[in-house]
Short mmCIF file of N, CA and C in Angstrom, two decimals:
data_model
loop_
_atom_site.label_atom_id
_atom_site.label_comp_id
_atom_site.label_asym_id
_atom_site.label_seq_id
_atom_site.Cartn_x
_atom_site.Cartn_y
_atom_site.Cartn_z
N UNK A 199 4.75 -22.25 -3.03
CA UNK A 199 4.68 -21.18 -4.03
C UNK A 199 5.38 -19.94 -3.51
N UNK A 200 6.27 -19.39 -4.31
CA UNK A 200 7.03 -18.20 -3.93
C UNK A 200 6.10 -16.99 -3.83
N UNK A 201 6.25 -16.23 -2.76
CA UNK A 201 5.41 -15.05 -2.60
C UNK A 201 5.93 -13.91 -3.45
N UNK A 202 5.03 -13.01 -3.81
CA UNK A 202 5.44 -11.86 -4.60
C UNK A 202 6.35 -10.96 -3.78
N UNK A 203 6.07 -10.81 -2.49
CA UNK A 203 6.93 -9.96 -1.67
C UNK A 203 8.36 -10.48 -1.66
N UNK A 204 8.53 -11.80 -1.57
CA UNK A 204 9.89 -12.35 -1.58
C UNK A 204 10.55 -12.11 -2.93
N UNK A 205 9.77 -12.12 -4.00
CA UNK A 205 10.33 -11.86 -5.32
C UNK A 205 10.80 -10.42 -5.46
N UNK A 206 10.14 -9.51 -4.74
CA UNK A 206 10.48 -8.10 -4.82
C UNK A 206 11.54 -7.69 -3.79
N UNK A 207 12.00 -8.63 -3.02
CA UNK A 207 12.96 -8.35 -1.95
C UNK A 207 14.38 -8.64 -2.43
N UNK A 208 15.33 -7.85 -1.91
CA UNK A 208 16.73 -8.14 -2.14
C UNK A 208 17.32 -7.45 -3.36
N UNK A 209 18.61 -7.66 -3.52
CA UNK A 209 19.32 -7.01 -4.61
C UNK A 209 19.64 -5.57 -4.27
N UNK A 210 20.28 -4.89 -5.19
CA UNK A 210 20.64 -3.50 -4.95
C UNK A 210 19.39 -2.65 -4.85
N UNK A 211 19.30 -1.76 -3.85
CA UNK A 211 18.09 -0.95 -3.66
C UNK A 211 17.70 -0.12 -4.88
N UNK A 212 18.68 0.24 -5.70
CA UNK A 212 18.39 1.05 -6.88
C UNK A 212 18.06 0.23 -8.12
N UNK A 213 18.07 -1.10 -7.97
CA UNK A 213 17.80 -1.96 -9.12
C UNK A 213 16.32 -2.34 -9.17
N UNK A 214 15.91 -2.85 -10.31
CA UNK A 214 14.53 -3.33 -10.48
C UNK A 214 14.33 -4.69 -9.84
N UNK A 215 15.43 -5.36 -9.53
CA UNK A 215 15.30 -6.70 -8.97
C UNK A 215 14.51 -7.59 -9.93
N UNK A 216 13.52 -8.29 -9.38
CA UNK A 216 12.72 -9.21 -10.19
C UNK A 216 11.35 -8.61 -10.53
N UNK A 217 11.30 -7.29 -10.61
CA UNK A 217 10.02 -6.62 -10.87
C UNK A 217 9.38 -7.11 -12.17
N UNK A 218 10.17 -7.24 -13.22
CA UNK A 218 9.61 -7.68 -14.51
C UNK A 218 9.05 -9.09 -14.38
N UNK A 219 9.72 -9.96 -13.62
CA UNK A 219 9.20 -11.31 -13.40
C UNK A 219 7.84 -11.25 -12.71
N UNK A 220 7.70 -10.35 -11.77
CA UNK A 220 6.44 -10.21 -11.04
C UNK A 220 5.33 -9.75 -11.99
N UNK A 221 5.64 -8.78 -12.83
CA UNK A 221 4.64 -8.29 -13.79
C UNK A 221 4.18 -9.41 -14.69
N UNK A 222 5.11 -10.20 -15.19
CA UNK A 222 4.76 -11.31 -16.07
C UNK A 222 3.92 -12.35 -15.33
N UNK A 223 4.26 -12.60 -14.07
CA UNK A 223 3.51 -13.56 -13.26
C UNK A 223 2.07 -13.11 -13.07
N UNK A 224 1.89 -11.85 -12.67
CA UNK A 224 0.56 -11.35 -12.39
C UNK A 224 -0.25 -11.19 -13.67
N UNK A 225 0.39 -10.75 -14.74
CA UNK A 225 -0.31 -10.60 -16.02
C UNK A 225 -0.86 -11.94 -16.52
N UNK A 226 -0.20 -13.03 -16.12
CA UNK A 226 -0.64 -14.36 -16.53
C UNK A 226 -1.64 -14.98 -15.55
N UNK A 227 -1.74 -14.38 -14.36
CA UNK A 227 -2.61 -14.94 -13.32
C UNK A 227 -3.21 -13.80 -12.51
N UNK A 228 -4.38 -13.37 -12.91
CA UNK A 228 -5.01 -12.20 -12.28
C UNK A 228 -5.23 -12.39 -10.78
N UNK A 229 -5.35 -13.63 -10.34
CA UNK A 229 -5.59 -13.89 -8.92
C UNK A 229 -4.43 -13.42 -8.05
N UNK A 230 -3.26 -13.18 -8.65
CA UNK A 230 -2.10 -12.73 -7.87
C UNK A 230 -2.06 -11.20 -7.74
N UNK A 231 -2.96 -10.49 -8.41
CA UNK A 231 -2.94 -9.03 -8.35
C UNK A 231 -3.20 -8.52 -6.94
N UNK A 232 -4.11 -9.16 -6.24
CA UNK A 232 -4.39 -8.76 -4.86
C UNK A 232 -3.14 -8.89 -4.00
N UNK A 233 -2.38 -9.94 -4.21
CA UNK A 233 -1.14 -10.16 -3.47
C UNK A 233 -0.12 -9.07 -3.79
N UNK A 234 -0.01 -8.73 -5.07
CA UNK A 234 0.92 -7.66 -5.46
C UNK A 234 0.53 -6.36 -4.79
N UNK A 235 -0.73 -6.02 -4.86
CA UNK A 235 -1.18 -4.77 -4.26
C UNK A 235 -0.90 -4.75 -2.77
N UNK A 236 -1.04 -5.90 -2.14
CA UNK A 236 -0.80 -6.00 -0.70
C UNK A 236 0.63 -5.71 -0.31
N UNK A 237 1.56 -5.78 -1.27
CA UNK A 237 2.96 -5.50 -0.98
C UNK A 237 3.20 -4.03 -0.63
N UNK A 238 2.22 -3.16 -0.87
CA UNK A 238 2.33 -1.79 -0.39
C UNK A 238 2.35 -1.74 1.13
N UNK A 239 1.93 -2.82 1.77
CA UNK A 239 1.97 -2.88 3.22
C UNK A 239 3.28 -3.41 3.77
N UNK A 240 4.23 -3.70 2.91
CA UNK A 240 5.53 -4.22 3.35
C UNK A 240 6.27 -3.18 4.18
N UNK A 241 7.03 -3.67 5.15
CA UNK A 241 7.87 -2.78 5.95
C UNK A 241 9.13 -2.37 5.20
N UNK A 242 9.40 -3.03 4.08
CA UNK A 242 10.62 -2.78 3.30
C UNK A 242 10.33 -1.72 2.23
N UNK A 243 10.97 -0.55 2.30
CA UNK A 243 10.70 0.49 1.30
C UNK A 243 11.08 0.08 -0.12
N UNK A 244 12.06 -0.83 -0.25
CA UNK A 244 12.44 -1.30 -1.58
C UNK A 244 11.30 -2.12 -2.18
N UNK A 245 10.65 -2.94 -1.38
CA UNK A 245 9.51 -3.71 -1.86
C UNK A 245 8.39 -2.78 -2.30
N UNK A 246 8.13 -1.74 -1.52
CA UNK A 246 7.07 -0.79 -1.87
C UNK A 246 7.42 -0.05 -3.17
N UNK A 247 8.70 0.30 -3.33
CA UNK A 247 9.15 0.95 -4.56
C UNK A 247 8.91 0.05 -5.76
N UNK A 248 9.28 -1.21 -5.65
CA UNK A 248 9.12 -2.14 -6.76
C UNK A 248 7.65 -2.48 -7.00
N UNK A 249 6.84 -2.43 -5.95
CA UNK A 249 5.40 -2.62 -6.12
C UNK A 249 4.84 -1.52 -7.02
N UNK A 250 5.26 -0.29 -6.77
CA UNK A 250 4.82 0.82 -7.62
C UNK A 250 5.25 0.60 -9.06
N UNK A 251 6.49 0.19 -9.24
CA UNK A 251 7.00 -0.03 -10.59
C UNK A 251 6.22 -1.15 -11.28
N UNK A 252 5.92 -2.21 -10.54
CA UNK A 252 5.19 -3.34 -11.12
C UNK A 252 3.77 -2.94 -11.50
N UNK A 253 3.09 -2.20 -10.64
CA UNK A 253 1.72 -1.79 -10.95
C UNK A 253 1.67 -0.88 -12.17
N UNK A 254 2.64 0.00 -12.27
CA UNK A 254 2.68 0.90 -13.42
C UNK A 254 2.86 0.11 -14.72
N UNK A 255 3.72 -0.87 -14.69
CA UNK A 255 3.95 -1.69 -15.87
C UNK A 255 2.75 -2.61 -16.14
N UNK A 256 2.12 -3.09 -15.09
CA UNK A 256 0.96 -3.95 -15.28
C UNK A 256 -0.19 -3.17 -15.91
N UNK A 257 -0.35 -1.92 -15.51
CA UNK A 257 -1.42 -1.10 -16.08
C UNK A 257 -1.27 -0.98 -17.59
N UNK A 258 -0.05 -0.95 -18.06
CA UNK A 258 0.20 -0.79 -19.50
C UNK A 258 -0.30 -1.99 -20.30
N UNK A 259 -0.36 -3.17 -19.66
CA UNK A 259 -0.77 -4.37 -20.39
C UNK A 259 -2.12 -4.91 -19.93
N UNK A 260 -2.54 -4.52 -18.73
CA UNK A 260 -3.82 -5.00 -18.19
C UNK A 260 -4.56 -3.83 -17.54
N UNK A 261 -4.79 -2.79 -18.32
CA UNK A 261 -5.37 -1.55 -17.79
C UNK A 261 -6.65 -1.82 -16.99
N UNK A 262 -7.56 -2.60 -17.53
CA UNK A 262 -8.85 -2.82 -16.88
C UNK A 262 -8.72 -3.47 -15.52
N UNK A 263 -7.65 -4.21 -15.31
CA UNK A 263 -7.48 -4.88 -14.02
C UNK A 263 -7.25 -3.90 -12.87
N UNK A 264 -6.73 -2.71 -13.20
CA UNK A 264 -6.44 -1.73 -12.15
C UNK A 264 -7.68 -0.94 -11.73
N UNK A 265 -8.69 -0.90 -12.58
CA UNK A 265 -9.88 -0.09 -12.30
C UNK A 265 -10.53 -0.46 -10.96
N UNK A 266 -10.71 -1.74 -10.63
CA UNK A 266 -11.34 -2.08 -9.34
C UNK A 266 -10.49 -1.67 -8.12
N UNK A 267 -9.24 -1.31 -8.36
CA UNK A 267 -8.35 -0.95 -7.26
C UNK A 267 -8.25 0.56 -7.06
N UNK A 268 -9.03 1.33 -7.79
CA UNK A 268 -8.92 2.78 -7.72
C UNK A 268 -9.16 3.29 -6.30
N UNK A 269 -10.18 2.80 -5.64
CA UNK A 269 -10.46 3.28 -4.28
C UNK A 269 -9.30 3.00 -3.34
N UNK A 270 -8.67 1.85 -3.49
CA UNK A 270 -7.52 1.53 -2.63
C UNK A 270 -6.31 2.37 -3.00
N UNK A 271 -6.16 2.68 -4.28
CA UNK A 271 -5.07 3.58 -4.67
C UNK A 271 -5.24 4.93 -3.98
N UNK A 272 -6.47 5.42 -3.95
CA UNK A 272 -6.73 6.72 -3.35
C UNK A 272 -6.61 6.67 -1.83
N UNK A 273 -7.30 5.72 -1.21
CA UNK A 273 -7.44 5.73 0.24
C UNK A 273 -6.28 5.08 0.98
N UNK A 274 -5.64 4.10 0.36
CA UNK A 274 -4.55 3.38 1.03
C UNK A 274 -3.18 3.86 0.54
N UNK A 275 -2.93 3.71 -0.75
CA UNK A 275 -1.64 4.13 -1.29
C UNK A 275 -1.49 5.65 -1.15
N UNK A 276 -2.59 6.36 -1.24
CA UNK A 276 -2.55 7.81 -1.14
C UNK A 276 -2.07 8.32 0.21
N UNK A 277 -2.05 7.46 1.22
CA UNK A 277 -1.59 7.87 2.55
C UNK A 277 -0.11 7.58 2.77
N UNK A 278 0.52 6.87 1.85
CA UNK A 278 1.93 6.50 2.04
C UNK A 278 2.84 7.71 1.87
N UNK A 279 3.76 7.86 2.79
CA UNK A 279 4.73 8.95 2.71
C UNK A 279 6.00 8.41 2.05
N UNK A 280 5.87 8.07 0.77
CA UNK A 280 7.00 7.54 0.00
C UNK A 280 6.91 8.13 -1.39
N UNK A 281 7.99 8.75 -1.82
CA UNK A 281 7.97 9.46 -3.11
C UNK A 281 7.59 8.56 -4.26
N UNK A 282 8.11 7.34 -4.30
CA UNK A 282 7.82 6.45 -5.43
C UNK A 282 6.33 6.15 -5.52
N UNK A 283 5.68 5.99 -4.37
CA UNK A 283 4.24 5.74 -4.37
C UNK A 283 3.49 6.96 -4.87
N UNK A 284 3.95 8.14 -4.48
CA UNK A 284 3.21 9.35 -4.83
C UNK A 284 3.33 9.71 -6.30
N UNK A 285 4.51 9.52 -6.90
CA UNK A 285 4.58 9.85 -8.32
C UNK A 285 3.95 8.77 -9.17
N UNK A 286 3.95 7.52 -8.67
CA UNK A 286 3.23 6.47 -9.38
C UNK A 286 1.73 6.74 -9.37
N UNK A 287 1.22 7.22 -8.24
CA UNK A 287 -0.20 7.58 -8.16
C UNK A 287 -0.56 8.62 -9.20
N UNK A 288 0.26 9.65 -9.32
CA UNK A 288 -0.03 10.70 -10.29
C UNK A 288 -0.12 10.12 -11.70
N UNK A 289 0.79 9.21 -12.03
CA UNK A 289 0.77 8.58 -13.35
C UNK A 289 -0.47 7.72 -13.54
N UNK A 290 -0.76 6.88 -12.54
CA UNK A 290 -1.89 5.98 -12.66
C UNK A 290 -3.21 6.74 -12.71
N UNK A 291 -3.34 7.78 -11.90
CA UNK A 291 -4.56 8.57 -11.93
C UNK A 291 -4.78 9.16 -13.33
N UNK A 292 -3.71 9.65 -13.94
CA UNK A 292 -3.85 10.23 -15.27
C UNK A 292 -4.27 9.17 -16.28
N UNK A 293 -3.65 8.01 -16.22
CA UNK A 293 -3.99 6.94 -17.16
C UNK A 293 -5.39 6.39 -16.93
N UNK A 294 -5.85 6.44 -15.68
CA UNK A 294 -7.17 5.91 -15.34
C UNK A 294 -8.27 6.96 -15.40
N UNK A 295 -7.94 8.15 -15.86
CA UNK A 295 -8.91 9.25 -15.87
C UNK A 295 -10.26 8.86 -16.46
N UNK A 296 -10.33 8.19 -17.61
CA UNK A 296 -11.65 7.87 -18.18
C UNK A 296 -12.47 6.91 -17.32
N UNK A 297 -11.80 6.21 -16.40
CA UNK A 297 -12.48 5.19 -15.59
C UNK A 297 -12.90 5.69 -14.22
N UNK A 298 -12.50 6.90 -13.86
CA UNK A 298 -12.80 7.43 -12.53
C UNK A 298 -14.22 7.94 -12.44
N UNK A 299 -14.90 7.63 -11.34
CA UNK A 299 -16.19 8.24 -11.08
C UNK A 299 -15.95 9.69 -10.61
N UNK A 300 -16.96 10.55 -10.65
CA UNK A 300 -16.77 11.92 -10.16
C UNK A 300 -16.27 11.95 -8.72
N UNK A 301 -16.78 11.05 -7.87
CA UNK A 301 -16.33 11.02 -6.49
C UNK A 301 -14.87 10.59 -6.39
N UNK A 302 -14.49 9.59 -7.15
CA UNK A 302 -13.10 9.13 -7.13
C UNK A 302 -12.16 10.23 -7.63
N UNK A 303 -12.57 10.93 -8.66
CA UNK A 303 -11.72 12.00 -9.18
C UNK A 303 -11.57 13.11 -8.15
N UNK A 304 -12.65 13.44 -7.45
CA UNK A 304 -12.57 14.47 -6.42
C UNK A 304 -11.62 14.06 -5.31
N UNK A 305 -11.72 12.80 -4.86
CA UNK A 305 -10.85 12.32 -3.79
C UNK A 305 -9.40 12.22 -4.26
N UNK A 306 -9.20 11.79 -5.49
CA UNK A 306 -7.84 11.72 -6.03
C UNK A 306 -7.25 13.12 -6.14
N UNK A 307 -8.08 14.09 -6.49
CA UNK A 307 -7.61 15.47 -6.59
C UNK A 307 -7.13 15.98 -5.25
N UNK A 308 -7.82 15.62 -4.18
CA UNK A 308 -7.41 16.01 -2.83
C UNK A 308 -6.02 15.46 -2.53
N UNK A 309 -5.80 14.19 -2.89
CA UNK A 309 -4.49 13.55 -2.66
C UNK A 309 -3.41 14.28 -3.45
N UNK A 310 -3.67 14.57 -4.71
CA UNK A 310 -2.67 15.21 -5.56
C UNK A 310 -2.39 16.64 -5.11
N UNK A 311 -3.41 17.36 -4.70
CA UNK A 311 -3.20 18.71 -4.19
C UNK A 311 -2.29 18.69 -2.97
N UNK A 312 -2.55 17.76 -2.07
CA UNK A 312 -1.72 17.65 -0.88
C UNK A 312 -0.28 17.36 -1.26
N UNK A 313 -0.09 16.44 -2.20
CA UNK A 313 1.27 16.09 -2.60
C UNK A 313 1.99 17.27 -3.25
N UNK A 314 1.27 18.06 -4.01
CA UNK A 314 1.90 19.20 -4.66
C UNK A 314 2.28 20.27 -3.63
N UNK A 315 1.49 20.39 -2.59
CA UNK A 315 1.77 21.39 -1.56
C UNK A 315 2.85 20.94 -0.59
N UNK A 316 2.89 19.64 -0.29
CA UNK A 316 3.73 19.15 0.80
C UNK A 316 5.00 18.45 0.34
N UNK A 317 5.01 17.89 -0.87
CA UNK A 317 6.15 17.09 -1.32
C UNK A 317 7.29 17.97 -1.82
N UNK A 318 8.50 17.46 -1.67
CA UNK A 318 9.67 18.17 -2.16
C UNK A 318 10.44 17.37 -3.21
N UNK A 319 10.05 16.11 -3.39
CA UNK A 319 10.72 15.27 -4.38
C UNK A 319 10.38 15.77 -5.78
N UNK A 320 11.39 15.98 -6.61
CA UNK A 320 11.17 16.61 -7.91
C UNK A 320 10.29 15.79 -8.83
N UNK A 321 10.45 14.46 -8.83
CA UNK A 321 9.66 13.64 -9.74
C UNK A 321 8.20 13.60 -9.30
N UNK A 322 7.95 13.66 -8.00
CA UNK A 322 6.57 13.75 -7.51
C UNK A 322 5.94 15.05 -7.98
N UNK A 323 6.66 16.13 -7.82
CA UNK A 323 6.12 17.44 -8.20
C UNK A 323 5.82 17.50 -9.69
N UNK A 324 6.72 17.01 -10.52
CA UNK A 324 6.53 17.10 -11.97
C UNK A 324 5.33 16.26 -12.42
N UNK A 325 5.25 15.03 -11.96
CA UNK A 325 4.14 14.18 -12.38
C UNK A 325 2.81 14.67 -11.83
N UNK A 326 2.82 15.20 -10.62
CA UNK A 326 1.59 15.72 -10.02
C UNK A 326 1.12 16.97 -10.75
N UNK A 327 2.05 17.84 -11.10
CA UNK A 327 1.68 19.02 -11.89
C UNK A 327 1.03 18.61 -13.21
N UNK A 328 1.59 17.61 -13.87
CA UNK A 328 1.07 17.18 -15.16
C UNK A 328 -0.38 16.67 -15.03
N UNK A 329 -0.62 15.84 -14.04
CA UNK A 329 -1.97 15.28 -13.90
C UNK A 329 -2.98 16.35 -13.52
N UNK A 330 -2.63 17.19 -12.56
CA UNK A 330 -3.56 18.24 -12.17
C UNK A 330 -3.80 19.23 -13.31
N UNK A 331 -2.79 19.50 -14.11
CA UNK A 331 -2.97 20.39 -15.24
C UNK A 331 -3.94 19.79 -16.26
N UNK A 332 -3.78 18.50 -16.54
CA UNK A 332 -4.69 17.84 -17.48
C UNK A 332 -6.11 17.87 -16.95
N UNK A 333 -6.26 17.65 -15.64
CA UNK A 333 -7.59 17.65 -15.05
C UNK A 333 -8.19 19.05 -14.94
N UNK A 334 -7.36 20.06 -14.93
CA UNK A 334 -7.87 21.42 -14.78
C UNK A 334 -8.48 21.98 -16.06
N UNK A 335 -8.23 21.32 -17.19
CA UNK A 335 -8.87 21.74 -18.43
C UNK A 335 -10.38 21.57 -18.28
N UNK A 336 -11.11 22.65 -18.38
CA UNK A 336 -12.55 22.59 -18.22
C UNK A 336 -12.99 22.63 -16.76
N UNK A 337 -12.05 22.82 -15.84
CA UNK A 337 -12.38 22.90 -14.41
C UNK A 337 -11.78 24.20 -13.87
N UNK A 338 -12.53 25.31 -13.98
CA UNK A 338 -11.99 26.61 -13.57
C UNK A 338 -11.55 26.67 -12.12
N UNK A 339 -12.25 25.96 -11.23
CA UNK A 339 -11.90 25.98 -9.81
C UNK A 339 -10.53 25.34 -9.59
N UNK A 340 -10.30 24.21 -10.24
CA UNK A 340 -9.00 23.55 -10.10
C UNK A 340 -7.91 24.39 -10.73
N UNK A 341 -8.20 24.99 -11.88
CA UNK A 341 -7.20 25.85 -12.52
C UNK A 341 -6.85 27.03 -11.64
N UNK A 342 -7.86 27.61 -10.98
CA UNK A 342 -7.61 28.75 -10.10
C UNK A 342 -6.73 28.34 -8.91
N UNK A 343 -6.90 27.10 -8.45
CA UNK A 343 -6.05 26.60 -7.36
C UNK A 343 -4.64 26.32 -7.86
N UNK A 344 -4.56 25.76 -9.06
CA UNK A 344 -3.27 25.30 -9.58
C UNK A 344 -2.35 26.44 -9.99
N UNK A 345 -2.91 27.50 -10.54
CA UNK A 345 -2.07 28.58 -11.07
C UNK A 345 -1.08 29.14 -10.04
N UNK A 346 -1.51 29.44 -8.80
CA UNK A 346 -0.53 29.94 -7.81
C UNK A 346 0.53 28.89 -7.46
N UNK A 347 0.15 27.61 -7.51
CA UNK A 347 1.12 26.57 -7.24
C UNK A 347 2.18 26.52 -8.34
N UNK A 348 1.74 26.69 -9.57
CA UNK A 348 2.69 26.71 -10.69
C UNK A 348 3.62 27.91 -10.58
N UNK A 349 3.06 29.04 -10.17
CA UNK A 349 3.89 30.23 -9.99
C UNK A 349 4.94 30.00 -8.92
N UNK A 350 4.54 29.35 -7.84
CA UNK A 350 5.49 29.04 -6.76
C UNK A 350 6.58 28.11 -7.26
N UNK A 351 6.19 27.05 -7.96
CA UNK A 351 7.15 26.06 -8.41
C UNK A 351 8.01 26.56 -9.57
N UNK A 352 7.54 27.57 -10.28
CA UNK A 352 8.34 28.16 -11.35
C UNK A 352 9.59 28.82 -10.79
N UNK A 353 9.59 29.11 -9.49
CA UNK A 353 10.76 29.67 -8.85
C UNK A 353 11.59 28.65 -8.11
N UNK A 354 11.29 27.37 -8.30
CA UNK A 354 12.03 26.31 -7.62
C UNK A 354 13.49 26.33 -8.06
N UNK A 355 14.42 26.12 -7.15
CA UNK A 355 15.84 26.14 -7.52
C UNK A 355 16.26 24.99 -8.45
N UNK A 356 15.44 23.95 -8.51
CA UNK A 356 15.76 22.83 -9.40
C UNK A 356 15.22 23.14 -10.79
N UNK A 357 16.10 23.14 -11.76
CA UNK A 357 15.73 23.52 -13.12
C UNK A 357 14.60 22.66 -13.68
N UNK A 358 14.64 21.35 -13.42
CA UNK A 358 13.62 20.46 -13.96
C UNK A 358 12.24 20.83 -13.47
N UNK A 359 12.13 21.17 -12.19
CA UNK A 359 10.83 21.54 -11.61
C UNK A 359 10.39 22.90 -12.14
N UNK A 360 11.29 23.87 -12.09
CA UNK A 360 10.94 25.23 -12.51
C UNK A 360 10.52 25.27 -13.98
N UNK A 361 11.28 24.61 -14.84
CA UNK A 361 10.96 24.66 -16.26
C UNK A 361 9.65 23.95 -16.56
N UNK A 362 9.37 22.86 -15.86
CA UNK A 362 8.11 22.17 -16.10
C UNK A 362 6.93 23.01 -15.63
N UNK A 363 7.07 23.66 -14.48
CA UNK A 363 5.99 24.52 -13.99
C UNK A 363 5.75 25.67 -14.96
N UNK A 364 6.83 26.27 -15.47
CA UNK A 364 6.69 27.36 -16.42
C UNK A 364 6.03 26.89 -17.71
N UNK A 365 6.40 25.70 -18.17
CA UNK A 365 5.83 25.17 -19.40
C UNK A 365 4.35 24.86 -19.26
N UNK A 366 3.98 24.29 -18.12
CA UNK A 366 2.57 23.98 -17.90
C UNK A 366 1.75 25.25 -17.80
N UNK A 367 2.29 26.25 -17.11
CA UNK A 367 1.59 27.52 -16.99
C UNK A 367 1.41 28.17 -18.36
N UNK A 368 2.43 28.05 -19.21
CA UNK A 368 2.38 28.69 -20.53
C UNK A 368 1.33 28.06 -21.42
N UNK A 369 1.09 26.77 -21.22
CA UNK A 369 0.10 26.11 -22.07
C UNK A 369 -1.25 25.97 -21.36
N UNK A 370 -1.47 26.76 -20.33
CA UNK A 370 -2.74 26.74 -19.61
C UNK A 370 -3.89 26.87 -20.59
N UNK A 371 -4.86 26.04 -20.42
CA UNK A 371 -5.96 26.02 -21.37
C UNK A 371 -5.91 24.80 -22.26
N UNK A 372 -4.79 24.04 -22.17
CA UNK A 372 -4.74 22.74 -22.85
C UNK A 372 -4.32 22.78 -24.29
N UNK A 373 -3.19 23.40 -24.60
CA UNK A 373 -2.69 23.38 -25.97
C UNK A 373 -2.23 21.98 -26.37
N UNK A 374 -1.90 21.17 -25.33
CA UNK A 374 -1.48 19.80 -25.62
C UNK A 374 -2.39 18.85 -24.87
N UNK A 375 -2.45 17.62 -25.31
CA UNK A 375 -3.34 16.65 -24.70
C UNK A 375 -2.66 15.98 -23.53
N UNK A 376 -3.48 15.34 -22.69
CA UNK A 376 -2.94 14.63 -21.53
C UNK A 376 -1.93 13.56 -21.92
N UNK A 377 -2.16 12.74 -22.99
CA UNK A 377 -1.14 11.77 -23.37
C UNK A 377 0.20 12.41 -23.71
N UNK A 378 0.18 13.59 -24.32
CA UNK A 378 1.45 14.27 -24.60
C UNK A 378 2.17 14.59 -23.31
N UNK A 379 1.43 15.11 -22.34
CA UNK A 379 2.02 15.45 -21.05
C UNK A 379 2.58 14.21 -20.38
N UNK A 380 1.83 13.11 -20.47
CA UNK A 380 2.28 11.88 -19.86
C UNK A 380 3.57 11.41 -20.51
N UNK A 381 3.68 11.55 -21.84
CA UNK A 381 4.88 11.11 -22.54
C UNK A 381 6.10 11.88 -22.05
N UNK A 382 5.94 13.18 -21.86
CA UNK A 382 7.06 13.98 -21.38
C UNK A 382 7.50 13.53 -19.99
N UNK A 383 6.54 13.33 -19.10
CA UNK A 383 6.86 12.94 -17.74
C UNK A 383 7.49 11.55 -17.70
N UNK A 384 7.06 10.67 -18.60
CA UNK A 384 7.57 9.30 -18.62
C UNK A 384 9.08 9.27 -18.82
N UNK A 385 9.61 10.21 -19.59
CA UNK A 385 11.04 10.21 -19.88
C UNK A 385 11.88 10.48 -18.64
N UNK A 386 11.26 11.06 -17.62
CA UNK A 386 12.00 11.39 -16.41
C UNK A 386 12.23 10.18 -15.52
N UNK A 387 11.54 9.08 -15.82
CA UNK A 387 11.66 7.91 -14.96
C UNK A 387 13.05 7.30 -14.99
N UNK A 388 13.75 7.44 -16.08
CA UNK A 388 15.10 6.87 -16.15
C UNK A 388 15.95 7.45 -15.04
N UNK A 389 15.85 8.76 -14.86
CA UNK A 389 16.61 9.40 -13.79
C UNK A 389 16.06 9.00 -12.44
N UNK A 390 14.74 8.98 -12.31
CA UNK A 390 14.13 8.66 -11.02
C UNK A 390 14.48 7.26 -10.56
N UNK A 391 14.62 6.32 -11.49
CA UNK A 391 14.90 4.94 -11.13
C UNK A 391 16.29 4.78 -10.53
N UNK A 392 17.14 5.78 -10.71
CA UNK A 392 18.49 5.69 -10.18
C UNK A 392 18.60 6.28 -8.77
N UNK A 393 17.50 6.87 -8.32
CA UNK A 393 17.51 7.46 -7.00
C UNK A 393 17.37 6.38 -5.94
N UNK A 394 17.76 6.66 -4.75
CA UNK A 394 17.59 5.71 -3.66
C UNK A 394 16.11 5.59 -3.37
N UNK A 395 15.62 4.40 -2.90
CA UNK A 395 14.19 4.23 -2.60
C UNK A 395 13.75 5.22 -1.54
N UNK A 396 12.55 5.78 -1.78
CA UNK A 396 12.02 6.73 -0.82
C UNK A 396 10.54 6.46 -0.60
#
C-alpha cells in the first residue's frame, strides 16, 4: 500500500502534486487520517506544505473528523516554524471555533499571538489577524492586546498587510462576521500557493 508521505513527495515544490488524490483517499477512509496528520513530522518541507493543504481541504468535506485533532494542531503543529503550517492553523482554528473548548481556545490564542508577534510572512500575518479579530469580538482583553498589533501592522511596508490591518481595525467591534473575514482571506491563497515552500 502506497504511503501518504510518498504520495505527497516529489514534483515541483510550488505545485500541489498529488494533494487532491490524498484528500480523496483520506475522505474515503478515515483510518488514513492519522497517517496524513503524521506527515507533519516529515523532514521534507514540501510534504509538510502539502499536508497543510490536504488538511485544509479535508476539513471542508469532513469537518467533524478534524475536531479530535485540535489538541495536536495546537501542541504539535503549533510548534512548527513553517509559514504554511502557521497560516493553515489560523484558518483551521477559525473554522473550528464552535468546536473548541475554552481551554483549547486559550491555548490556540497563545499560538496565534506568538505568530502575529514573531512571523514576517504576509499570508501568516493576514490570516492570523483575521482569526484573532473574530475571536476578539466580545473579548475585551484580547481586543486590547490586538489593537496595538493592528496599529503596528498598519504601517507594514507590504500593502496587503497594511491594508488588511487597517481594515480590521476600522471594523473593530465586528461589523462583519467571521465567515466574511474567512472568505476574504481565502482569496489570498492563490498567491500564497505560488510561493516557495516555507
